[in-house]
């Protein structure tokens, strides 16, 4: 079925739609002219070895620079034992608790800038401190002592206004002398253990590969040359000061390291001597990359031209996390390897807790694995750590240095190690993408000329996507300032990870333009090109500069007499250049690439006829005579005569590459996409014969015959799917084989199915307080009464500032009048009197005076201290409880209850306080949770009977309160009654954060409150429709405590008690309430009127609600499936805000262009997405940060956040970051049994506490479920755990049984579609209430690029999967809405369903 599908797909216009299919056209019958003077001679056959000249013997290169004495000594030690490097200077300095005056000393006492923290100047102002630190490290066992010069460059010292040559020279000189003196002292004490001063060269505080401007990613704060100059000055002073070696360290941007190497090589050459060089990179996190995005092997490829004595990693990670990266570095490096990790990971305060012995144990794994030759410590380490390390390594043999295979090793963000397949170079051919070459793309050229570098960048991205291994960049055009354009474009490319992951070929005929590009590239580039055109002196000069930049080099086959055209000329010039490069420059032969000139054939000029043959034969001979070299060329030059005729031109390229690669061609500047598509064996055979007659120069009339044939072809067709003009081909499908009419997805008879398991009902492990049953009993019998407003009652006392302060706060620095909550401490008699007045008026429930008693709210009064808010809540709870006890004792038939009032705080988690930055939040979810937890602890300790989360104008704050409450209940093993009250701010019927009241209910009902209600903002009349709606959708008790009407012009309330009671009567007449009270403007008089009014009414009857999955954004989404046709109620989970589902979205996020990302979300909703799937899982993205920022931004856009979100990540902390930003009830995607039951249950409980529905992937400890049986087994196991042990609502359990790719050509994949569909039906039967989802685009991944086929697969799959019960899927919502199954082209559908339903094999 797959083969027939592929045959049919090839006849289709790949841009047509499955519901409006277009086929490709036909071709006319062509009669060719007869062949003339045809030769069968194979002009490109290899010559017999006996006819070939011998391979020359090249003189090995000898470095003209002598080596310092330290080389042999350190080499000798490294071979015998593990050397020890010192520890952190900063950590050691901190222990001295130096003041600003200490840092200044006498030298800088009048300096205009603060200097504290500038540790490097201590070599001038406190040398005794640095000396003491050095000697402590040496005494601990260090062999290598770093100078205190991490930031001693003009560039870094600019932060302290010390960017003067004499200042940095003095720092480096003094630092070197201090370190060297300490080393000499300890070496004299023990000559058997020599010590070495290492000149420490830090990364500076500037990055050459990262823009400091979000708006302009091509901008750089400084240039390569400025960094080189700064490093050169530093090196001069360090060497003058006596250092034994140089250490380039903490490299988070490899281009800075390359600048340091450039300066070092320049210095060595100027002084005629080379000293040992160590280079240390920094992996910033567990992505395994530097800050500028390189992997550590790519970093090694970029710097190994320096031939360092040792390569290593330091900083950012502790030893445990560093192991895999050191292991990789140890494998790929042919020099010594070292590491100096941090003392573990930093604690919450940024300090390091790991002690020396513990760190040494963590580092032992390096030694057990034989990975290191030297070890030391970075951040957080002291002499204690170094001693522990020195003791630990003393018993271990060092790592053995090893060779590595001779390969060309280049890099972008990732390594590219070229290992040619010498039996078939075509299989390992390197595609040098030509579309960022102004000569190779008119679109690119126009973009550059217009200054539209974003468009130019998009072209680069498209090339990589289409298979370019290297991006060729050329700006040689008279309309373009080459140097400026090269710099800007390469800087921009470097900022785009999807482009810069591959190496660059920096290409220009002008050397200064090439060098401009090399100065912007952190990776190891290919430099294109140099030649002997200007003579040997210029050639050697250019070659040495290229070598110093660490690039591979392309050498054009030109010399002083011009361009090589014949085979003999090409071979002669390339051999001459090779000899110069390997003998006089010391260029690695693997990095020498010859371009022997691909010249145009088929021009009609006889002298051009053999150009193809000459190139191919020259390739073979150059590779033989110049061992290790590579061959490249600009392939598009070949068929320049046939431009405009796509099939002919592309067939020439394919045939040429086929034969040239057989001769040893390694790479070429090509259209990568076409080269990948135009496989030689698939080229139309008739066309190929004409092409090869020209290419192989088989006959003198080959060009004329080619032109005749070309004129009959559709110039837009492809050489592998040739179309002739005027005809339409008849498609004949291969016959079906082993076709079956069996319906493999038919439901099985009920008699053949296993019974549905009986699941044990979940029992809440927490006991309930006694108040539960009492309040439940009252609610069933009568309407309860809640008290009235505290603020209104307090106003009547006309309290002064002094009253609010009392004795406790008489000297407080902030005004306190208006902070009613502190009156429980300063005027408790007032609060007691108010409480008792409400109880006397008939209130059953009395709220504590703690509306603002959190650390966050009290910050407005400078009372944000734990002891203050604890005392407030404790006192308030005791006052309210005492009043309730008193009145209950007076009338035991009417018990009273103290409700711990938990207000909304004065911060909103869903609304930004900044107009300019809607993604900004003034505090975090965790901060709100912590504040509420502290409040709840004190309220419960004070004796409250229940909790009331009230006046919720932002649902995310309510969710934070619920999270804290659930956390508290679990910690204390007891659950108490919980009431939750939202606030509708106006007649829009929405909260301040935009939710409708039903969406609000969906968002908080996971708390299973005893009662839900509304309070504040509205009077009773305006509140009726919202209470009516809440009463319908809530399956718990319902209450309301409205304001006393609407405020007057002065902000006060005029409505009296009887009038308010009459307005509230409608609630009772409609049977909507179980409890009623008053909010703003109400007093004991209002509460008495309400109590009297409700006394004659029966309470609302509690009712059940239909079992549905109820999720929400700003609006509710209650999923009620059409069980007869799930396709009609299918939930489109929009895939375009998933970095794996949209390259445009990914690019926007990587670029930090979140406005563009938001626009993509809006477009999805507009096109029919019911839920937005959000996923940030990509190595180039900080998932947690990006998820937080984007969800915060989405929440601020009502047209996007009206729908629910699916927070999607394979990393649980990233998912939780998204949940903490979402006020609506989300779908969390995903958890699985992959990590075992313990982890699964832990994650599930957290998701439940956040109130989200959950997606469970069909993975377990043994891997991904592929078959129907595996899918069913794993999902049933997960379901049982969720419903029996976690108490998850079955309606909120969504299984993703893995939609796997079909049509791959692999037999074991053929049934994947059938397995998913059948598993869907069975999982739904065995797991009542659950839902089924999946990533639909995975299904037809084999057919990507062919729109009608891919989309037809999606449509057919959804049709059948929905019949089996599939509820939702991650989809392109617009296409899913358009591609109705019944409208799919019937011929196409037959091929699709043969594959999907596995009907023939």
PDB file of N, CA, C and O in Angstrom, residues 41-66:
ATOM      1  N   UNK A  41      34.087   5.568 -25.882  1.00  0.00           N
ATOM      2  CA  UNK A  41      35.225   5.679 -24.973  1.00  0.00           C
ATOM      3  C   UNK A  41      34.788   6.312 -23.648  1.00  0.00           C
ATOM      4  O   UNK A  41      34.087   7.319 -23.630  1.00  0.00           O
ATOM      5  N   UNK A  42      35.229   5.720 -22.521  1.00  0.00           N
ATOM      6  CA  UNK A  42      34.955   6.310 -21.206  1.00  0.00           C
ATOM      7  C   UNK A  42      36.084   7.279 -20.877  1.00  0.00           C
ATOM      8  O   UNK A  42      37.169   6.879 -20.465  1.00  0.00           O
ATOM      9  N   UNK A  43      35.813   8.571 -21.109  1.00  0.00           N
ATOM     10  CA  UNK A  43      36.871   9.575 -20.965  1.00  0.00           C
ATOM     11  C   UNK A  43      37.214   9.888 -19.512  1.00  0.00           C
ATOM     12  O   UNK A  43      38.166  10.619 -19.251  1.00  0.00           O
ATOM     13  N   UNK A  44      36.406   9.380 -18.577  1.00  0.00           N
ATOM     14  CA  UNK A  44      36.691   9.681 -17.162  1.00  0.00           C
ATOM     15  C   UNK A  44      37.086   8.433 -16.382  1.00  0.00           C
ATOM     16  O   UNK A  44      37.086   8.423 -15.156  1.00  0.00           O
ATOM     17  N   UNK A  45      37.444   7.373 -17.105  1.00  0.00           N
ATOM     18  CA  UNK A  45      37.879   6.145 -16.429  1.00  0.00           C
ATOM     19  C   UNK A  45      39.233   6.378 -15.769  1.00  0.00           C
ATOM     20  O   UNK A  45      40.100   7.068 -16.327  1.00  0.00           O
ATOM     21  N   UNK A  46      39.449   5.843 -14.552  1.00  0.00           N
ATOM     22  CA  UNK A  46      40.765   5.985 -13.901  1.00  0.00           C
ATOM     23  C   UNK A  46      41.864   5.354 -14.758  1.00  0.00           C
ATOM     24  O   UNK A  46      41.666   4.311 -15.375  1.00  0.00           O
ATOM     25  N   UNK A  47      43.036   5.981 -14.775  1.00  0.00           N
ATOM     26  CA  UNK A  47      44.170   5.433 -15.513  1.00  0.00           C
ATOM     27  C   UNK A  47      44.796   4.301 -14.697  1.00  0.00           C
ATOM     28  O   UNK A  47      44.738   4.306 -13.469  1.00  0.00           O
ATOM     29  N   UNK A  48      45.444   3.367 -15.374  1.00  0.00           N
ATOM     30  CA  UNK A  48      46.159   2.314 -14.627  1.00  0.00           C
ATOM     31  C   UNK A  48      47.256   2.934 -13.753  1.00  0.00           C
ATOM     32  O   UNK A  48      47.867   3.934 -14.129  1.00  0.00           O
ATOM     33  N   UNK A  49      47.479   2.352 -12.581  1.00  0.00           N
ATOM     34  CA  UNK A  49      48.474   2.875 -11.629  1.00  0.00           C
ATOM     35  C   UNK A  49      49.839   3.013 -12.272  1.00  0.00           C
ATOM     36  O   UNK A  49      50.611   3.933 -11.948  1.00  0.00           O
ATOM     37  N   UNK A  50      50.153   2.120 -13.220  1.00  0.00           N
ATOM     38  CA  UNK A  50      51.476   2.144 -13.851  1.00  0.00           C
ATOM     39  C   UNK A  50      51.700   3.398 -14.685  1.00  0.00           C
ATOM     40  O   UNK A  50      52.837   3.773 -14.971  1.00  0.00           O
ATOM     41  N   UNK A  51      50.603   4.040 -15.111  1.00  0.00           N
ATOM     42  CA  UNK A  51      50.725   5.228 -15.955  1.00  0.00           C
ATOM     43  C   UNK A  51      50.759   6.525 -15.147  1.00  0.00           C
ATOM     44  O   UNK A  51      50.894   7.613 -15.705  1.00  0.00           O
ATOM     45  N   UNK A  52      50.608   6.406 -13.814  1.00  0.00           N
ATOM     46  CA  UNK A  52      50.494   7.601 -12.979  1.00  0.00           C
ATOM     47  C   UNK A  52      51.841   7.981 -12.377  1.00  0.00           C
ATOM     48  O   UNK A  52      52.646   7.103 -12.020  1.00  0.00           O
ATOM     49  N   UNK A  53      52.104   9.317 -12.233  1.00  0.00           N
ATOM     50  CA  UNK A  53      53.349   9.734 -11.570  1.00  0.00           C
ATOM     51  C   UNK A  53      53.260   9.416 -10.076  1.00  0.00           C
ATOM     52  O   UNK A  53      52.172   9.314  -9.517  1.00  0.00           O
ATOM     53  N   UNK A  54      54.408   9.254  -9.405  1.00  0.00           N
ATOM     54  CA  UNK A  54      54.366   8.945  -7.967  1.00  0.00           C
ATOM     55  C   UNK A  54      53.849  10.126  -7.148  1.00  0.00           C
ATOM     56  O   UNK A  54      53.953  11.277  -7.575  1.00  0.00           O
ATOM     57  N   UNK A  55      53.302   9.815  -5.972  1.00  0.00           N
ATOM     58  CA  UNK A  55      52.863  10.861  -5.048  1.00  0.00           C
ATOM     59  C   UNK A  55      54.101  11.528  -4.462  1.00  0.00           C
ATOM     60  O   UNK A  55      55.014  10.831  -3.983  1.00  0.00           O
ATOM     61  N   UNK A  56      54.178  12.887  -4.479  1.00  0.00           N
ATOM     62  CA  UNK A  56      55.372  13.561  -3.946  1.00  0.00           C
ATOM     63  C   UNK A  56      55.548  13.287  -2.454  1.00  0.00           C
ATOM     64  O   UNK A  56      54.594  13.009  -1.733  1.00  0.00           O
ATOM     65  N   UNK A  57      56.806  13.381  -1.972  1.00  0.00           N
ATOM     66  CA  UNK A  57      57.077  13.325  -0.541  1.00  0.00           C
ATOM     67  C   UNK A  57      57.184  14.758  -0.042  1.00  0.00           C
ATOM     68  O   UNK A  57      58.049  15.518  -0.485  1.00  0.00           O
ATOM     69  N   UNK A  58      56.279  15.127   0.862  1.00  0.00           N
ATOM     70  CA  UNK A  58      56.246  16.495   1.369  1.00  0.00           C
ATOM     71  C   UNK A  58      57.072  16.598   2.645  1.00  0.00           C
ATOM     72  O   UNK A  58      57.048  15.702   3.494  1.00  0.00           O
ATOM     73  N   UNK A  59      57.800  17.711   2.775  1.00  0.00           N
ATOM     74  CA  UNK A  59      58.607  17.952   3.963  1.00  0.00           C
ATOM     75  C   UNK A  59      57.699  18.333   5.125  1.00  0.00           C
ATOM     76  O   UNK A  59      56.909  19.275   4.996  1.00  0.00           O
ATOM     77  N   UNK A  60      57.782  17.625   6.253  1.00  0.00           N
ATOM     78  CA  UNK A  60      56.903  17.982   7.383  1.00  0.00           C
ATOM     79  C   UNK A  60      57.154  19.417   7.848  1.00  0.00           C
ATOM     80  O   UNK A  60      58.288  19.892   7.857  1.00  0.00           O
ATOM     81  N   UNK A  61      56.088  20.086   8.233  1.00  0.00           N
ATOM     82  CA  UNK A  61      56.168  21.465   8.718  1.00  0.00           C
ATOM     83  C   UNK A  61      56.844  21.502  10.081  1.00  0.00           C
ATOM     84  O   UNK A  61      56.571  20.679  10.953  1.00  0.00           O
ATOM     85  N   UNK A  62      57.741  22.465  10.276  1.00  0.00           N
ATOM     86  CA  UNK A  62      58.385  22.677  11.567  1.00  0.00           C
ATOM     87  C   UNK A  62      58.015  24.070  12.061  1.00  0.00           C
ATOM     88  O   UNK A  62      58.248  25.073  11.366  1.00  0.00           O
ATOM     89  N   UNK A  63      57.418  24.133  13.247  1.00  0.00           N
ATOM     90  CA  UNK A  63      57.011  25.421  13.829  1.00  0.00           C
ATOM     91  C   UNK A  63      58.269  26.278  14.031  1.00  0.00           C
ATOM     92  O   UNK A  63      59.206  25.865  14.724  1.00  0.00           O
ATOM     93  N   UNK A  64      58.321  27.480  13.439  1.00  0.00           N
ATOM     94  CA  UNK A  64      59.524  28.318  13.580  1.00  0.00           C
ATOM     95  C   UNK A  64      59.689  28.898  14.988  1.00  0.00           C
ATOM     96  O   UNK A  64      60.745  29.435  15.311  1.00  0.00           O
ATOM     97  N   UNK A  65      58.644  28.820  15.818  1.00  0.00           N
ATOM     98  CA  UNK A  65      58.732  29.394  17.160  1.00  0.00           C
ATOM     99  C   UNK A  65      59.280  28.367  18.142  1.00  0.00           C
ATOM    100  O   UNK A  65      58.841  27.215  18.165  1.00  0.00           O
ATOM    101  N   UNK A  66      60.216  28.782  18.981  1.00  0.00           N
ATOM    102  CA  UNK A  66      60.731  27.882  20.001  1.00  0.00           C
ATOM    103  C   UNK A  66      59.726  27.792  21.148  1.00  0.00           C
ATOM    104  O   UNK A  66      58.885  28.686  21.329  1.00  0.00           O
TER     105      UNK A  66
END
